[in-house]
Coordinates of C-alpha atoms and ligand atoms in Angstrom, one line a residue:
X1232 CA 6.1 45.6 -48.9
X1233 CA 5.7 48.8 -47.0
X1234 CA 7.9 49.7 -44.1
X1235 CA 6.2 50.3 -40.8
X1236 CA 9.4 51.2 -38.9
X1237 CA 13.0 51.8 -39.8
X1238 CA 16.0 53.1 -38.2
X1239 CA 19.3 54.0 -39.7
X1240 CA 22.5 54.4 -37.8
X1241 CA 20.4 54.8 -34.7
X1242 CA 22.6 55.6 -31.6
X1243 CA 21.5 56.5 -28.1
X1244 CA 23.6 58.1 -25.4
X1245 CA 22.9 58.5 -21.7
X1246 CA 24.1 61.8 -20.3
X1247 CA 25.5 61.5 -16.8
X1248 CA 27.2 64.5 -15.2
X1249 CA 30.2 65.1 -17.3
X1250 CA 30.0 61.8 -19.2
X1251 CA 28.1 60.7 -22.3
X1252 CA 27.7 56.9 -22.2
X1253 CA 26.8 55.2 -25.4
X1254 CA 23.9 52.8 -24.9
X1255 CA 23.1 51.9 -28.5
X1256 CA 25.4 52.0 -31.5
X1257 CA 24.3 52.6 -35.1
X1258 CA 21.3 50.3 -35.2
X1259 CA 19.8 49.7 -38.7
X1260 CA 16.5 47.9 -38.2
X1261 CA 13.4 47.7 -40.3
X1262 CA 9.9 46.2 -39.8
X1263 CA 7.8 45.7 -42.9
X1264 CA 4.0 45.4 -43.0
X1265 CA 2.9 42.1 -41.7
X1266 CA 6.3 41.1 -40.5
X1267 CA 7.3 39.8 -37.0
X1268 CA 10.7 40.9 -36.0
X1269 CA 12.5 39.2 -33.1
X1270 CA 15.0 41.2 -31.0
X1271 CA 17.1 39.1 -28.7
X1272 CA 19.9 39.7 -26.2
X1273 CA 20.8 39.3 -22.6
X1274 CA 19.6 41.7 -19.9
X1275 CA 21.0 45.2 -20.3
X1276 CA 22.0 45.0 -23.9
X1277 CA 19.6 47.8 -24.9
X1278 CA 16.5 46.2 -26.2
X1279 CA 14.1 48.4 -24.3
X1280 CA 16.1 51.5 -24.7
X1281 CA 15.9 50.9 -28.4
X1282 CA 12.1 51.1 -28.8
X1283 CA 11.7 53.7 -26.1
X1284 CA 14.1 56.0 -27.9
X1285 CA 12.6 55.5 -31.3
X1286 CA 9.2 56.4 -29.9
X1287 CA 10.6 59.4 -28.2
X1288 CA 9.6 58.2 -24.8
X1289 CA 12.7 59.2 -23.0
X1290 CA 13.6 62.5 -21.3
X1291 CA 15.8 64.5 -23.8
X1292 CA 17.6 66.1 -20.8
X1293 CA 19.0 62.6 -20.1
X1294 CA 19.1 60.9 -23.4
X1295 CA 20.7 62.0 -26.6
X1296 CA 19.7 60.5 -30.0
X1297 CA 21.6 60.2 -33.2
X1298 CA 20.7 58.9 -36.6
X1299 CA 17.3 58.7 -38.3
X1300 CA 14.0 56.9 -37.7
X1301 CA 11.0 56.5 -40.0
X1302 CA 7.5 55.4 -39.0
X1303 CA 5.3 54.4 -41.9
X1304 CA 7.8 56.0 -44.2
X1305 CA 7.8 59.4 -42.5
X1306 CA 10.9 60.6 -40.8
X1307 CA 10.3 61.2 -37.1
X1308 CA 11.1 64.7 -36.0
X1309 CA 12.5 64.4 -32.5
X1310 CA 12.9 68.2 -32.2
X1311 CA 9.2 68.7 -32.2
X1312 CA 7.6 67.6 -28.9
X1313 CA 4.0 68.2 -30.2
X1314 CA 4.5 66.0 -33.2
X1315 CA 6.3 63.3 -31.0
X1316 CA 3.4 63.3 -28.6
X1317 CA 0.8 62.7 -31.2
X1318 CA 3.0 60.1 -33.0
X1319 CA 3.4 58.2 -29.8
X1320 CA -0.3 58.0 -29.2
X1321 CA -1.0 56.6 -32.6
X1322 CA 2.0 54.4 -33.2
X1323 CA 3.2 53.3 -29.8
X1324 CA 1.4 50.2 -28.9
X1325 CA 3.4 48.4 -26.2
X1326 CA 2.2 45.3 -24.5
X1327 CA 3.9 44.0 -21.4
X1328 CA 3.9 40.5 -20.2
X1329 CA 2.3 41.2 -16.9
X1330 CA -1.1 42.5 -17.9
X1331 CA -2.1 43.4 -14.3
X1332 CA 0.5 46.2 -14.2
X1333 CA -1.1 47.9 -17.2
X1334 CA -4.5 48.2 -15.5
X1335 CA -5.8 50.4 -12.8
X1336 CA -8.0 48.4 -10.5
X1337 CA -10.4 51.3 -9.8
X1338 CA -11.4 51.7 -13.4
X1339 CA -13.6 49.5 -15.5
X1340 CA -12.4 48.0 -18.7
X1341 CA -14.5 50.5 -20.6
X1342 CA -12.8 53.4 -18.8
X1343 CA -9.4 52.0 -19.9
X1344 CA -10.4 52.1 -23.5
X1345 CA -11.9 55.6 -23.1
X1346 CA -8.7 57.0 -21.4
X1347 CA -6.6 55.9 -24.4
X1348 CA -9.1 57.1 -27.0
X1349 CA -9.6 60.4 -25.2
X1350 CA -5.9 61.1 -25.1
X1351 CA -5.4 60.5 -28.8
X1352 CA -8.6 60.9 -30.8
X1353 CA -11.8 63.0 -30.8
X1354 CA -14.1 59.9 -30.7
X1355 CA -17.1 60.1 -28.5
X1356 CA -17.4 57.8 -25.5
X1357 CA -20.1 55.8 -27.3
X1358 CA -18.0 55.5 -30.5
X1359 CA -15.1 54.3 -28.4
X1360 CA -17.2 51.6 -26.6
X1361 CA -18.4 50.4 -30.0
X1362 CA -14.9 50.1 -31.3
X1363 CA -13.9 48.3 -28.0
X1364 CA -16.6 45.8 -28.4
X1365 CA -15.6 45.1 -32.0
X1366 CA -11.9 44.7 -31.0
X1367 CA -12.7 42.4 -28.0
X1368 CA -14.8 40.3 -30.3
X1369 CA -11.9 40.0 -32.8
X1370 CA -9.8 38.8 -29.9
X1371 CA -12.3 36.2 -29.0
X1372 CA -13.6 37.7 -25.8
X1373 CA -17.1 36.5 -25.2
X1374 CA -19.9 38.9 -24.3
X1375 CA -17.7 42.0 -24.8
X1376 CA -20.4 44.4 -23.7
X1377 CA -20.5 42.9 -20.3
X1378 CA -16.7 42.7 -20.1
X1379 CA -16.5 46.4 -20.7
X1380 CA -18.4 47.0 -17.4
X1381 CA -16.0 44.7 -15.4
X1382 CA -13.1 45.8 -13.3
X1383 CA -9.6 44.3 -14.0
X1384 CA -9.7 42.1 -10.9
X1385 CA -12.8 40.4 -12.1
X1386 CA -11.0 39.3 -15.3
X1387 CA -8.7 36.3 -15.6
X1388 CA -5.0 36.9 -16.6
X1389 CA -5.6 35.5 -20.1
X1390 CA -8.6 37.9 -20.6
X1391 CA -6.6 40.9 -19.4
X1392 CA -3.9 40.0 -21.9
X1393 CA -6.4 40.1 -24.7
X1394 CA -7.9 43.3 -23.4
X1395 CA -4.5 44.9 -23.2
X1396 CA -3.8 43.9 -26.8
X1397 CA -7.3 45.2 -27.9
X1398 CA -6.5 48.6 -26.2
X1399 CA -3.1 48.7 -28.0
X1400 CA -4.7 47.9 -31.3
X1401 CA -7.4 50.5 -31.0
X1402 CA -5.1 53.2 -32.3
X1403 CA -4.1 51.0 -35.3
X1404 CA -0.4 51.4 -34.5
X1405 CA 2.3 50.9 -37.1
X1406 CA 3.9 48.3 -34.9
X1407 CA 2.9 46.3 -31.9
X1408 CA 5.8 46.0 -29.5
X1409 CA 5.9 43.1 -27.1
X1410 CA 8.7 43.6 -24.6
X1411 CA 9.2 40.5 -22.4
X1412 CA 10.8 41.0 -19.1
X1413 CA 13.9 38.9 -18.3
X1414 CA 12.6 37.9 -15.0
X1415 CA 9.6 35.8 -14.1
X1416 CA 8.7 34.5 -17.5
X1417 CA 5.8 32.2 -17.0
X1418 CA 6.0 29.6 -19.8
X1419 CA 2.2 29.2 -20.1
X1420 CA 1.6 33.0 -20.3
X1421 CA 4.5 33.3 -22.8
X1422 CA 3.0 30.6 -25.0
X1423 CA -0.4 32.2 -24.9
X1424 CA 0.9 35.6 -25.9
X1425 CA 3.0 34.1 -28.6
X1426 CA 0.0 32.3 -30.2
X1427 CA -2.1 35.4 -29.8
X1428 CA 0.5 37.6 -31.6
X1429 CA 1.0 35.0 -34.3
X1430 CA -2.8 34.9 -34.9
X1431 CA -3.1 38.7 -35.1
X1432 CA -0.2 38.8 -37.5
X1433 CA -1.6 36.2 -39.8
X1434 CA -5.2 37.5 -39.7
X1435 CA -4.6 41.2 -39.7
X1436 CA -1.1 41.7 -41.0
X1437 CA -0.1 43.3 -37.8
X1438 CA 3.6 44.2 -37.7
X1439 CA 5.2 43.1 -34.5
X1440 CA 8.5 43.7 -32.7
X1441 CA 8.9 40.8 -30.3
X1442 CA 11.6 41.4 -27.7
X1443 CA 12.9 38.5 -25.6
X1444 CA 16.0 36.9 -24.0
X1445 CA 14.5 33.5 -25.0
X1446 CA 15.8 32.3 -28.4
X1447 CA 13.2 29.6 -28.6
X1448 CA 10.3 32.1 -28.3
X1449 CA 11.9 34.4 -30.8
X1450 CA 12.5 31.5 -33.2
X1451 CA 9.0 30.3 -32.9
X1452 CA 7.4 33.6 -33.9
X1453 CA 9.7 35.7 -35.9
X1454 CA 10.3 36.1 -39.6
X1455 CA 13.6 37.9 -39.1
X1456 CA 15.9 38.2 -36.1
X1457 CA 18.2 40.9 -34.6
X1458 CA 20.7 39.9 -32.0
X1459 CA 21.8 42.6 -29.7
X1460 CA 24.9 42.7 -27.6
X1461 CA 26.1 45.6 -25.5
X1462 CA 24.1 48.0 -27.7
X1463 CA 25.2 46.6 -31.0
X1464 CA 23.2 44.6 -33.4
X1465 CA 25.9 42.0 -33.8
X1466 CA 24.0 39.8 -36.2
X1467 CA 20.7 39.9 -38.2
X1468 CA 19.2 37.2 -40.3
X1469 CA 16.0 35.5 -41.6
X1470 CA 14.8 33.1 -38.9
X1471 CA 15.5 30.1 -41.1
X1472 CA 19.2 30.5 -40.4
X1473 CA 18.6 29.3 -36.9
X1474 CA 17.1 26.0 -38.0
X1475 CA 20.0 25.6 -40.5
X1476 CA 22.3 26.4 -37.6
X1477 CA 23.9 28.9 -40.0
X1478 CA 24.5 31.8 -37.7
X1479 CA 27.9 33.5 -37.8
X1480 CA 28.5 35.6 -34.7
X1481 CA 30.0 33.6 -31.8
X1482 CA 27.4 35.3 -29.5
X1483 CA 24.5 34.1 -31.6
X1484 CA 26.1 30.7 -31.8
X1485 CA 26.4 30.6 -28.0
X1486 CA 22.7 31.5 -27.7
X1487 CA 21.8 28.8 -30.1
X1488 CA 23.9 26.2 -28.2
X1489 CA 22.2 27.2 -25.0
X1490 CA 18.8 26.8 -26.5
X1491 CA 17.0 24.0 -24.7
X1492 CA 15.5 21.3 -26.9
X1493 CA 13.9 17.8 -26.5
X1494 CA 17.1 16.1 -27.4
X1495 CA 19.5 18.1 -25.3
X1496 CA 19.2 17.8 -21.6
X1497 CA 22.1 19.7 -20.1
X1498 CA 22.5 23.2 -21.3
X1499 CA 26.0 24.7 -22.0
X1500 CA 26.0 27.9 -20.1
X1501 CA 27.1 31.2 -21.5
X1502 CA 29.9 32.2 -19.1
X1503 CA 30.2 35.7 -17.8
X1504 CA 28.0 38.6 -18.4
X1505 CA 27.8 41.6 -20.8
X1506 CA 29.8 44.7 -19.9
X1507 CA 27.9 47.4 -18.0
X1508 CA 27.7 50.8 -19.7
X1509 CA 30.6 52.2 -17.6
X1510 CA 32.8 49.1 -18.4
X1511 CA 32.3 49.3 -22.2
X1512 CA 35.5 49.9 -24.1
X1513 CA 36.4 50.2 -27.7
X1514 CA 36.8 47.0 -29.8
X1515 CA 34.3 44.1 -29.9
X1516 CA 32.3 44.1 -26.6
X1517 CA 32.0 40.3 -26.8
X1518 CA 35.7 39.7 -27.1
X1519 CA 36.1 39.1 -23.3
X1520 CA 33.6 36.1 -23.5
X1521 CA 34.3 34.9 -27.0
X1522 CA 36.0 31.6 -27.5
X1523 CA 37.4 32.8 -30.9
X1524 CA 38.7 36.2 -29.9
X1525 CA 42.3 37.3 -30.3
X1526 CA 44.2 40.5 -29.7
X1527 CA 42.9 42.2 -32.8
X1528 CA 39.3 41.8 -31.7
X1529 CA 40.0 44.2 -28.9
X1530 CA 40.4 47.0 -31.4
X1531 CA 37.9 45.9 -34.0
X1532 CA 35.7 48.7 -35.2
X1533 CA 32.5 46.6 -35.2
X1534 CA 31.9 47.3 -38.9
X1535 CA 29.3 45.2 -40.7
X1536 CA 30.0 42.3 -43.0
X1537 CA 27.3 41.1 -45.3
X1538 CA 27.0 37.3 -45.3
X1539 CA 24.3 37.5 -47.9
X1540 CA 21.8 40.1 -49.0
X1541 CA 19.7 39.8 -45.8
X1542 CA 22.3 38.4 -43.3
X1543 CA 24.6 40.8 -41.6
X1544 CA 27.2 40.3 -38.9
X1545 CA 29.6 42.4 -36.9
X1546 CA 32.5 40.1 -36.3
X1547 CA 36.2 40.4 -37.3
X1548 CA 36.4 36.7 -37.8
X1549 CA 33.8 36.8 -40.5
X1550 CA 35.4 39.6 -42.5
X1551 CA 36.4 38.3 -45.9
X1552 CA 34.6 34.9 -45.3
X1553 CA 31.3 35.8 -46.8
Ligands
LIG1155 N1 16.7 55.2 -17.0 C1 17.9 54.7 -17.1 N2 19.0 55.3 -16.4 C2 20.2 54.8 -16.5 N3 20.6 53.7 -17.2 C3 19.6 53.1 -17.9 C4 18.2 53.5 -17.8 N4 17.5 52.7 -18.6 C5 18.4 51.8 -19.1 N5 19.6 52.0 -18.7 C6 20.8 51.2 -19.0 O1 20.9 51.1 -20.4 C7 21.3 49.8 -20.8 C8 20.3 49.1 -21.6 O2 19.1 48.9 -20.9 P1 17.8 48.2 -21.4 O3 16.8 48.5 -20.4 O4 17.5 48.7 -22.8 O5 18.2 46.7 -21.5 P2 17.3 45.5 -22.0 O6 18.1 44.8 -23.1 O7 16.0 45.9 -22.2 O8 17.4 44.5 -20.7 P3 16.3 43.5 -20.1 O9 16.3 42.3 -20.9 O10 16.7 43.3 -18.7 O11 15.0 44.2 -20.2 C9 21.6 49.1 -19.5 O12 22.9 49.1 -19.2 C10 20.8 49.8 -18.5 O13 21.4 49.7 -17.2
LIG1156 MG1 14.1 45.5 -21.3

């Protein structure tokens, strides 16, 4: 299978006055064609910084990048702003949960398609409208020609979501990124987005990076899961490991325990919170909240242990157990 996106030892630093704070540490992630990858972790662990940095969307005066990234097998050249800009237009398709925020109320839907096309292609306005109609139809929007003439406020939330995805897909991006905010997750909206993404993936082999703090959602849609904590991918595994309850990192295990289900009423809460950037120290960042941690975890170098060929964990307690 072809790779749509890959990072190797991807680290991201935030430059602040005289300090250089590490936000993401040595992330190895890959998304193959037709795969849905789930990225999960609590607020502030680096999920959004990860994709923004890979797509070169951050200000280089503030953010420093280390490691390598490939999009469709081509190494991204972060030193070349021209190349980055054009790559971003083609490959960065990000959909947000609140579709309203992606639309400008004074422009028609057609104008939204046109703005995107104009910025990244040399298509004519007519050509763009034809592509838009075709995309909207594929996403089951009825009477797409009329919809193009509507204003966002005339469309329902569900329609706007489909339109937002259609605009994102117009550039045939390598990966569709769905970044779910931690706050105000409307369960109905979430479900609708999940089923729409699954459908796109199955019918069109769209590769998707689905980002959430909700393990249930990630489990329901992903083929493979990355768990992030304080900027580290602490564990990555095929989604089946969740059903088998065969996850190894105590953080993943906690997330799994806290996952609501029909049979469990009360949820064990995950005590405490992840460390802020300024509070991060060496050693395992989860040690302070980990029921299994001991002194040596505080100096653990977070190296990877392979549990199996496609299951990786960064936990001292798993070393030598695989
Ligand atoms: N523009 C910024 N300036 C300073 N710090 C930032 C900025 N953006 C992110 N951070 C910090 O980087 C860390 C990672 O943030 P990020 O937004 O990637 O978290 P997240 O996992 O996406 O969280 P959420 O689930 O809340 O969206 C956090 O500590 C955050 O405070
Ligand atoms: Mg985020």
